[in-house]
Amino acid sequence: AFDVVCERSGLTVSVAPEQTVLEAVGNAGIDVLSSCEEGVCGTCETTVLSGEPDHRDSLLTEEEKAAGETMMICVSRCRGARLVLDL
Ligand code: FES
């Protein structure tokens, strides 16, 4: 599990291994638009303020993945213990 800090909402949400970030923040009342939920459409793209995303989408380029400035929260996860997102 890892924590997602939702900076604008002032909420910290724990993401369990069987859950997506999209589901976890949704359960906390933060609704992010989504569509494919498979990392291909880009609808759920979210700005990363800090932390290192574990990118699992098929949309960002290698350069964008390395930059780590945004992530698709329907599939991508966290490499460390904590991500801070612009949510
Ligand atoms: Fe399509 Fe996340 S909902 S990439």
GROMACS .gro file of N, CA, C and O and ligand atoms in nm:
model
  352
    1ALA      N    1   0.085  -0.120   0.000
    1ALA     CA    2   0.000   0.000   0.000
    1ALA      C    3   0.088   0.125   0.000
    1ALA      O    4   0.203   0.120   0.041
    2PHE      N    5   0.032   0.231  -0.049
    2PHE     CA    6   0.102   0.360  -0.046
    2PHE      C    7  -0.001   0.469  -0.023
    2PHE      O    8  -0.122   0.445  -0.035
    3ASP      N    9   0.047   0.585   0.014
    3ASP     CA   10  -0.043   0.696   0.040
    3ASP      C   11  -0.044   0.795  -0.076
    3ASP      O   12   0.060   0.821  -0.136
    4VAL      N   13  -0.161   0.847  -0.103
    4VAL     CA   14  -0.175   0.956  -0.199
    4VAL      C   15  -0.224   1.078  -0.123
    4VAL      O   16  -0.329   1.074  -0.059
    5VAL      N   17  -0.143   1.182  -0.128
    5VAL     CA   18  -0.183   1.309  -0.067
    5VAL      C   19  -0.250   1.392  -0.176
    5VAL      O   20  -0.190   1.419  -0.280
    6CYS      N   21  -0.376   1.427  -0.151
    6CYS     CA   22  -0.451   1.509  -0.245
    6CYS      C   23  -0.438   1.654  -0.198
    6CYS      O   24  -0.507   1.696  -0.105
    7GLU      N   25  -0.346   1.723  -0.261
    7GLU     CA   26  -0.303   1.854  -0.212
    7GLU      C   27  -0.418   1.955  -0.205
    7GLU      O   28  -0.436   2.021  -0.103
    8ARG      N   29  -0.495   1.967  -0.310
    8ARG     CA   30  -0.600   2.070  -0.311
    8ARG      C   31  -0.715   2.036  -0.217
    8ARG      O   32  -0.778   2.124  -0.161
    9SER      N   33  -0.742   1.905  -0.201
    9SER     CA   34  -0.853   1.863  -0.117
    9SER      C   35  -0.813   1.851   0.029
    9SER      O   36  -0.900   1.838   0.116
   10GLY      N   37  -0.683   1.849   0.057
   10GLY     CA   38  -0.635   1.835   0.194
   10GLY      C   39  -0.661   1.696   0.252
   10GLY      O   40  -0.673   1.680   0.372
   11LEU      N   41  -0.667   1.596   0.164
   11LEU     CA   42  -0.694   1.460   0.210
   11LEU      C   43  -0.575   1.369   0.179
   11LEU      O   44  -0.510   1.384   0.075
   12THR      N   45  -0.550   1.274   0.269
   12THR     CA   46  -0.451   1.170   0.241
   12THR      C   47  -0.525   1.037   0.234
   12THR      O   48  -0.601   1.004   0.326
   13VAL      N   49  -0.505   0.966   0.125
   13VAL     CA   50  -0.579   0.844   0.097
   13VAL      C   51  -0.481   0.729   0.085
   13VAL      O   52  -0.381   0.739   0.015
   14SER      N   53  -0.510   0.618   0.153
   14SER     CA   54  -0.426   0.499   0.142
   14SER      C   55  -0.476   0.415   0.024
   14SER      O   56  -0.597   0.393   0.010
   15VAL      N   57  -0.384   0.370  -0.060
   15VAL     CA   58  -0.421   0.289  -0.176
   15VAL      C   59  -0.377   0.145  -0.151
   15VAL      O   60  -0.257   0.117  -0.143
   16ALA      N   61  -0.473   0.055  -0.136
   16ALA     CA   62  -0.444  -0.087  -0.112
   16ALA      C   63  -0.395  -0.153  -0.240
   16ALA      O   64  -0.421  -0.103  -0.350
   17PRO      N   65  -0.324  -0.266  -0.227
   17PRO     CA   66  -0.267  -0.332  -0.345
   17PRO      C   67  -0.371  -0.368  -0.452
   17PRO      O   68  -0.341  -0.365  -0.571
   18GLU      N   69  -0.492  -0.402  -0.410
   18GLU     CA   70  -0.592  -0.445  -0.508
   18GLU      C   71  -0.676  -0.330  -0.562
   18GLU      O   72  -0.772  -0.351  -0.636
   19GLN      N   73  -0.640  -0.209  -0.522
   19GLN     CA   74  -0.717  -0.090  -0.560
   19GLN      C   75  -0.637  -0.004  -0.655
   19GLN      O   76  -0.515   0.000  -0.647
   20THR      N   77  -0.709   0.072  -0.739
   20THR     CA   78  -0.639   0.172  -0.819
   20THR      C   79  -0.640   0.304  -0.743
   20THR      O   80  -0.722   0.324  -0.652
   21VAL      N   81  -0.553   0.396  -0.784
   21VAL     CA   82  -0.554   0.530  -0.724
   21VAL      C   83  -0.689   0.595  -0.753
   21VAL      O   84  -0.749   0.660  -0.666
   22LEU      N   85  -0.740   0.575  -0.874
   22LEU     CA   86  -0.870   0.630  -0.913
   22LEU      C   87  -0.981   0.585  -0.817
   22LEU      O   88  -1.062   0.666  -0.770
   23GLU      N   89  -0.983   0.455  -0.786
   23GLU     CA   90  -1.083   0.402  -0.693
   23GLU      C   91  -1.065   0.458  -0.553
   23GLU      O   92  -1.161   0.495  -0.486
   24ALA      N   93  -0.939   0.461  -0.507
   24ALA     CA   94  -0.913   0.504  -0.370
   24ALA      C   95  -0.953   0.650  -0.349
   24ALA      O   96  -1.018   0.683  -0.249
   25VAL      N   97  -0.918   0.737  -0.442
   25VAL     CA   98  -0.956   0.878  -0.424
   25VAL      C   99  -1.106   0.895  -0.444
   25VAL      O  100  -1.169   0.976  -0.376
   26GLY      N  101  -1.165   0.815  -0.533
   26GLY     CA  102  -1.311   0.819  -0.553
   26GLY      C  103  -1.385   0.781  -0.426
   26GLY      O  104  -1.483   0.845  -0.388
   27ASN      N  105  -1.335   0.678  -0.356
   27ASN     CA  106  -1.396   0.636  -0.230
   27ASN      C  107  -1.387   0.746  -0.125
   27ASN      O  108  -1.470   0.754  -0.034
   28ALA      N  109  -1.285   0.831  -0.138
   28ALA     CA  110  -1.267   0.940  -0.043
   28ALA      C  111  -1.348   1.063  -0.084
   28ALA      O  112  -1.342   1.167  -0.020
   29GLY      N  113  -1.422   1.051  -0.193
   29GLY     CA  114  -1.510   1.160  -0.235
   29GLY      C  115  -1.451   1.253  -0.340
   29GLY      O  116  -1.509   1.357  -0.370
   30ILE      N  117  -1.335   1.215  -0.394
   30ILE     CA  118  -1.274   1.298  -0.498
   30ILE      C  119  -1.301   1.231  -0.633
   30ILE      O  120  -1.243   1.126  -0.664
   31ASP      N  121  -1.390   1.290  -0.708
   31ASP     CA  122  -1.428   1.230  -0.835
   31ASP      C  123  -1.341   1.283  -0.948
   31ASP      O  124  -1.341   1.402  -0.976
   32VAL      N  125  -1.266   1.193  -1.009
   32VAL     CA  126  -1.184   1.228  -1.123
   32VAL      C  127  -1.249   1.165  -1.245
   32VAL      O  128  -1.289   1.049  -1.240
   33LEU      N  129  -1.260   1.242  -1.352
   33LEU     CA  130  -1.320   1.187  -1.474
   33LEU      C  131  -1.236   1.072  -1.525
   33LEU      O  132  -1.113   1.079  -1.527
   34SER      N  133  -1.302   0.966  -1.567
   34SER     CA  134  -1.230   0.854  -1.626
   34SER      C  135  -1.314   0.797  -1.738
   34SER      O  136  -1.433   0.825  -1.747
   35SER      N  137  -1.250   0.717  -1.821
   35SER     CA  138  -1.323   0.656  -1.931
   35SER      C  139  -1.279   0.512  -1.950
   35SER      O  140  -1.348   0.419  -1.909
   36CYS      N  141  -1.160   0.491  -2.008
   36CYS     CA  142  -1.119   0.354  -2.040
   36CYS      C  143  -1.084   0.271  -1.916
   36CYS      O  144  -1.106   0.152  -1.913
   37GLU      N  145  -1.027   0.336  -1.816
   37GLU     CA  146  -0.975   0.269  -1.696
   37GLU      C  147  -0.875   0.159  -1.730
   37GLU      O  148  -0.857   0.063  -1.656
   38GLU      N  149  -0.807   0.177  -1.843
   38GLU     CA  150  -0.704   0.081  -1.886
   38GLU      C  151  -0.574   0.151  -1.925
   38GLU      O  152  -0.486   0.089  -1.984
   39GLY      N  153  -0.566   0.280  -1.897
   39GLY     CA  154  -0.441   0.351  -1.928
   39GLY      C  155  -0.419   0.383  -2.074
   39GLY      O  156  -0.305   0.397  -2.117
   40VAL      N  157  -0.529   0.394  -2.151
   40VAL     CA  158  -0.511   0.422  -2.293
   40VAL      C  159  -0.573   0.553  -2.342
   40VAL      O  160  -0.534   0.604  -2.446
   41CYS      N  161  -0.668   0.608  -2.269
   41CYS     CA  162  -0.741   0.724  -2.323
   41CYS      C  163  -0.690   0.860  -2.275
   41CYS      O  164  -0.705   0.960  -2.344
   42GLY      N  165  -0.634   0.867  -2.156
   42GLY     CA  166  -0.582   0.993  -2.105
   42GLY      C  167  -0.682   1.077  -2.025
   42GLY      O  168  -0.646   1.182  -1.974
   43THR      N  169  -0.804   1.033  -2.012
   43THR     CA  170  -0.906   1.111  -1.942
   43THR      C  171  -0.869   1.137  -1.796
   43THR      O  172  -0.894   1.245  -1.745
   44CYS      N  173  -0.810   1.040  -1.731
   44CYS     CA  174  -0.781   1.052  -1.588
   44CYS      C  175  -0.645   1.113  -1.559
   44CYS      O  176  -0.599   1.109  -1.445
   45GLU      N  177  -0.579   1.169  -1.659
   45GLU     CA  178  -0.444   1.223  -1.639
   45GLU      C  179  -0.442   1.325  -1.525
   45GLU      O  180  -0.524   1.417  -1.521
   46THR      N  181  -0.351   1.307  -1.433
   46THR     CA  182  -0.345   1.387  -1.311
   46THR      C  183  -0.203   1.439  -1.290
   46THR      O  184  -0.106   1.367  -1.313
   47THR      N  185  -0.193   1.565  -1.247
   47THR     CA  186  -0.062   1.626  -1.223
   47THR      C  187   0.000   1.572  -1.094
   47THR      O  188  -0.066   1.567  -0.990
   48VAL      N  189   0.127   1.533  -1.105
   48VAL     CA  190   0.201   1.482  -0.989
   48VAL      C  191   0.284   1.598  -0.932
   48VAL      O  192   0.364   1.658  -1.002
   49LEU      N  193   0.264   1.628  -0.805
   49LEU     CA  194   0.338   1.737  -0.741
   49LEU      C  195   0.466   1.687  -0.677
   49LEU      O  196   0.567   1.755  -0.677
   50SER      N  197   0.462   1.567  -0.620
   50SER     CA  198   0.586   1.505  -0.575
   50SER      C  199   0.566   1.356  -0.558
   50SER      O  200   0.454   1.306  -0.556
   51GLY      N  201   0.679   1.285  -0.548
   51GLY     CA  202   0.676   1.139  -0.544
   51GLY      C  203   0.703   1.085  -0.683
   51GLY      O  204   0.703   1.159  -0.781
   52GLU      N  205   0.733   0.954  -0.688
   52GLU     CA  206   0.770   0.892  -0.815
   52GLU      C  207   0.663   0.794  -0.861
   52GLU      O  208   0.646   0.688  -0.801
   53PRO      N  209   0.590   0.828  -0.967
   53PRO     CA  210   0.487   0.736  -1.016
   53PRO      C  211   0.548   0.609  -1.076
   53PRO      O  212   0.658   0.611  -1.130
   54ASP      N  213   0.474   0.500  -1.062
   54ASP     CA  214   0.507   0.374  -1.129
   54ASP      C  215   0.411   0.367  -1.247
   54ASP      O  216   0.297   0.324  -1.233
   55HIS      N  217   0.457   0.415  -1.361
   55HIS     CA  218   0.368   0.430  -1.478
   55HIS      C  219   0.330   0.296  -1.539
   55HIS      O  220   0.418   0.216  -1.570
   56ARG      N  221   0.201   0.274  -1.558
   56ARG     CA  222   0.155   0.148  -1.618
   56ARG      C  223   0.061   0.172  -1.735
   56ARG      O  224  -0.010   0.082  -1.779
   57ASP      N  225   0.060   0.296  -1.784
   57ASP     CA  226  -0.029   0.330  -1.896
   57ASP      C  227   0.042   0.304  -2.029
   57ASP      O  228   0.161   0.276  -2.033
   58SER      N  229  -0.035   0.314  -2.137
   58SER     CA  230   0.020   0.294  -2.272
   58SER      C  231   0.015   0.424  -2.350
   58SER      O  232   0.007   0.424  -2.472
   59LEU      N  233   0.018   0.536  -2.280
   59LEU     CA  234  -0.010   0.664  -2.343
   59LEU      C  235   0.108   0.760  -2.336
   59LEU      O  236   0.145   0.823  -2.435
   60LEU      N  237   0.168   0.774  -2.218
   60LEU     CA  238   0.280   0.867  -2.202
   60LEU      C  239   0.402   0.812  -2.275
   60LEU      O  240   0.423   0.691  -2.281
   61THR      N  241   0.483   0.904  -2.328
   61THR     CA  242   0.609   0.862  -2.391
   61THR      C  243   0.708   0.827  -2.281
   61THR      O  244   0.688   0.861  -2.164
   62GLU      N  245   0.818   0.764  -2.320
   62GLU     CA  246   0.922   0.730  -2.223
   62GLU      C  247   0.974   0.857  -2.155
   62GLU      O  248   1.001   0.857  -2.036
   63GLU      N  249   0.987   0.964  -2.233
   63GLU     CA  250   1.036   1.091  -2.177
   63GLU      C  251   0.938   1.145  -2.074
   63GLU      O  252   0.977   1.194  -1.969
   64GLU      N  253   0.808   1.138  -2.109
   64GLU     CA  254   0.707   1.188  -2.015
   64GLU      C  255   0.702   1.102  -1.889
   64GLU      O  256   0.684   1.153  -1.778
   65LYS      N  257   0.720   0.972  -1.907
   65LYS     CA  258   0.722   0.883  -1.789
   65LYS      C  259   0.841   0.916  -1.700
   65LYS      O  260   0.828   0.924  -1.578
   66ALA      N  261   0.955   0.940  -1.761
   66ALA     CA  262   1.075   0.972  -1.684
   66ALA      C  263   1.058   1.106  -1.612
   66ALA      O  264   1.102   1.123  -1.499
   67ALA      N  265   0.993   1.201  -1.678
   67ALA     CA  266   0.973   1.333  -1.617
   67ALA      C  267   0.880   1.322  -1.495
   67ALA      O  268   0.897   1.394  -1.396
   68GLY      N  269   0.783   1.234  -1.503
   68GLY     CA  270   0.696   1.207  -1.388
   68GLY      C  271   0.608   1.324  -1.348
   68GLY      O  272   0.570   1.335  -1.231
   69GLU      N  273   0.574   1.410  -1.442
   69GLU     CA  274   0.493   1.528  -1.406
   69GLU      C  275   0.343   1.499  -1.406
   69GLU      O  276   0.267   1.571  -1.342
   70THR      N  277   0.303   1.398  -1.480
   70THR     CA  278   0.162   1.357  -1.477
   70THR      C  279   0.157   1.204  -1.475
   70THR      O  280   0.256   1.136  -1.505
   71MET      N  281   0.038   1.153  -1.439
   71MET     CA  282   0.019   1.008  -1.440
   71MET      C  283  -0.127   0.975  -1.469
   71MET      O  284  -0.215   1.057  -1.446
   72MET      N  285  -0.150   0.855  -1.520
   72MET     CA  286  -0.286   0.805  -1.542
   72MET      C  287  -0.324   0.726  -1.417
   72MET      O  288  -0.274   0.614  -1.395
   73ILE      N  289  -0.412   0.786  -1.336
   73ILE     CA  290  -0.438   0.724  -1.206
   73ILE      C  291  -0.531   0.603  -1.212
   73ILE      O  292  -0.552   0.538  -1.111
   74CYS      N  293  -0.582   0.569  -1.332
   74CYS     CA  294  -0.664   0.447  -1.342
   74CYS      C  295  -0.577   0.321  -1.339
   74CYS      O  296  -0.627   0.213  -1.309
   75VAL      N  297  -0.449   0.334  -1.373
   75VAL     CA  298  -0.362   0.216  -1.377
   75VAL      C  299  -0.228   0.235  -1.306
   75VAL      O  300  -0.172   0.138  -1.255
   76SER      N  301  -0.176   0.357  -1.308
   76SER     CA  302  -0.041   0.378  -1.257
   76SER      C  303  -0.039   0.386  -1.106
   76SER      O  304  -0.138   0.422  -1.042
   77ARG      N  305   0.077   0.350  -1.049
   77ARG     CA  306   0.087   0.341  -0.904
   77ARG      C  307   0.205   0.423  -0.854
   77ARG      O  308   0.238   0.524  -0.914
   78CYS      N  309   0.265   0.381  -0.745
   78CYS     CA  310   0.370   0.461  -0.681
   78CYS      C  311   0.493   0.375  -0.657
   78CYS      O  312   0.482   0.261  -0.613
   79ARG      N  313   0.612   0.429  -0.685
   79ARG     CA  314   0.736   0.355  -0.660
   79ARG      C  315   0.781   0.363  -0.515
   79ARG      O  316   0.859   0.281  -0.471
   80GLY      N  317   0.736   0.465  -0.446
   80GLY     CA  318   0.777   0.479  -0.306
   80GLY      C  319   0.658   0.464  -0.215
   80GLY      O  320   0.565   0.387  -0.241
   81ALA      N  321   0.660   0.538  -0.105
   81ALA     CA  322   0.554   0.526  -0.005
   81ALA      C  323   0.445   0.632  -0.025
   81ALA      O  324   0.337   0.621   0.032
   82ARG      N  325   0.474   0.734  -0.106
   82ARG     CA  326   0.384   0.848  -0.107
   82ARG      C  327   0.389   0.926  -0.238
   82ARG      O  328   0.497   0.953  -0.291
   83LEU      N  329   0.271   0.961  -0.285
   83LEU     CA  330   0.260   1.051  -0.401
   83LEU      C  331   0.180   1.172  -0.357
   83LEU      O  332   0.084   1.159  -0.282
   84VAL      N  333   0.218   1.287  -0.405
   84VAL     CA  334   0.137   1.407  -0.383
   84VAL      C  335   0.080   1.447  -0.519
   84VAL      O  336   0.155   1.469  -0.615
   85LEU      N  337  -0.052   1.449  -0.526
   85LEU     CA  338  -0.120   1.478  -0.653
   85LEU      C  339  -0.198   1.608  -0.645
   85LEU      O  340  -0.242   1.650  -0.538
   86ASP      N  341  -0.218   1.670  -0.760
   86ASP     CA  342  -0.292   1.796  -0.769
   86ASP      C  343  -0.442   1.763  -0.779
   86ASP      O  344  -0.503   1.781  -0.883
   87LEU      N  345  -0.496   1.714  -0.671
   87LEU     CA  346  -0.638   1.675  -0.666
   87LEU      C  347  -0.703   1.743  -0.547
   87LEU      O  348  -0.637   1.764  -0.446
   88FES    FE1  349  -0.836   0.620  -1.963
   88FES    FE2  350  -0.722   0.649  -1.723
   88FES     S1  351  -0.932   0.646  -1.773
   88FES     S2  352  -0.625   0.648  -1.917
   0.00000   0.00000   0.00000
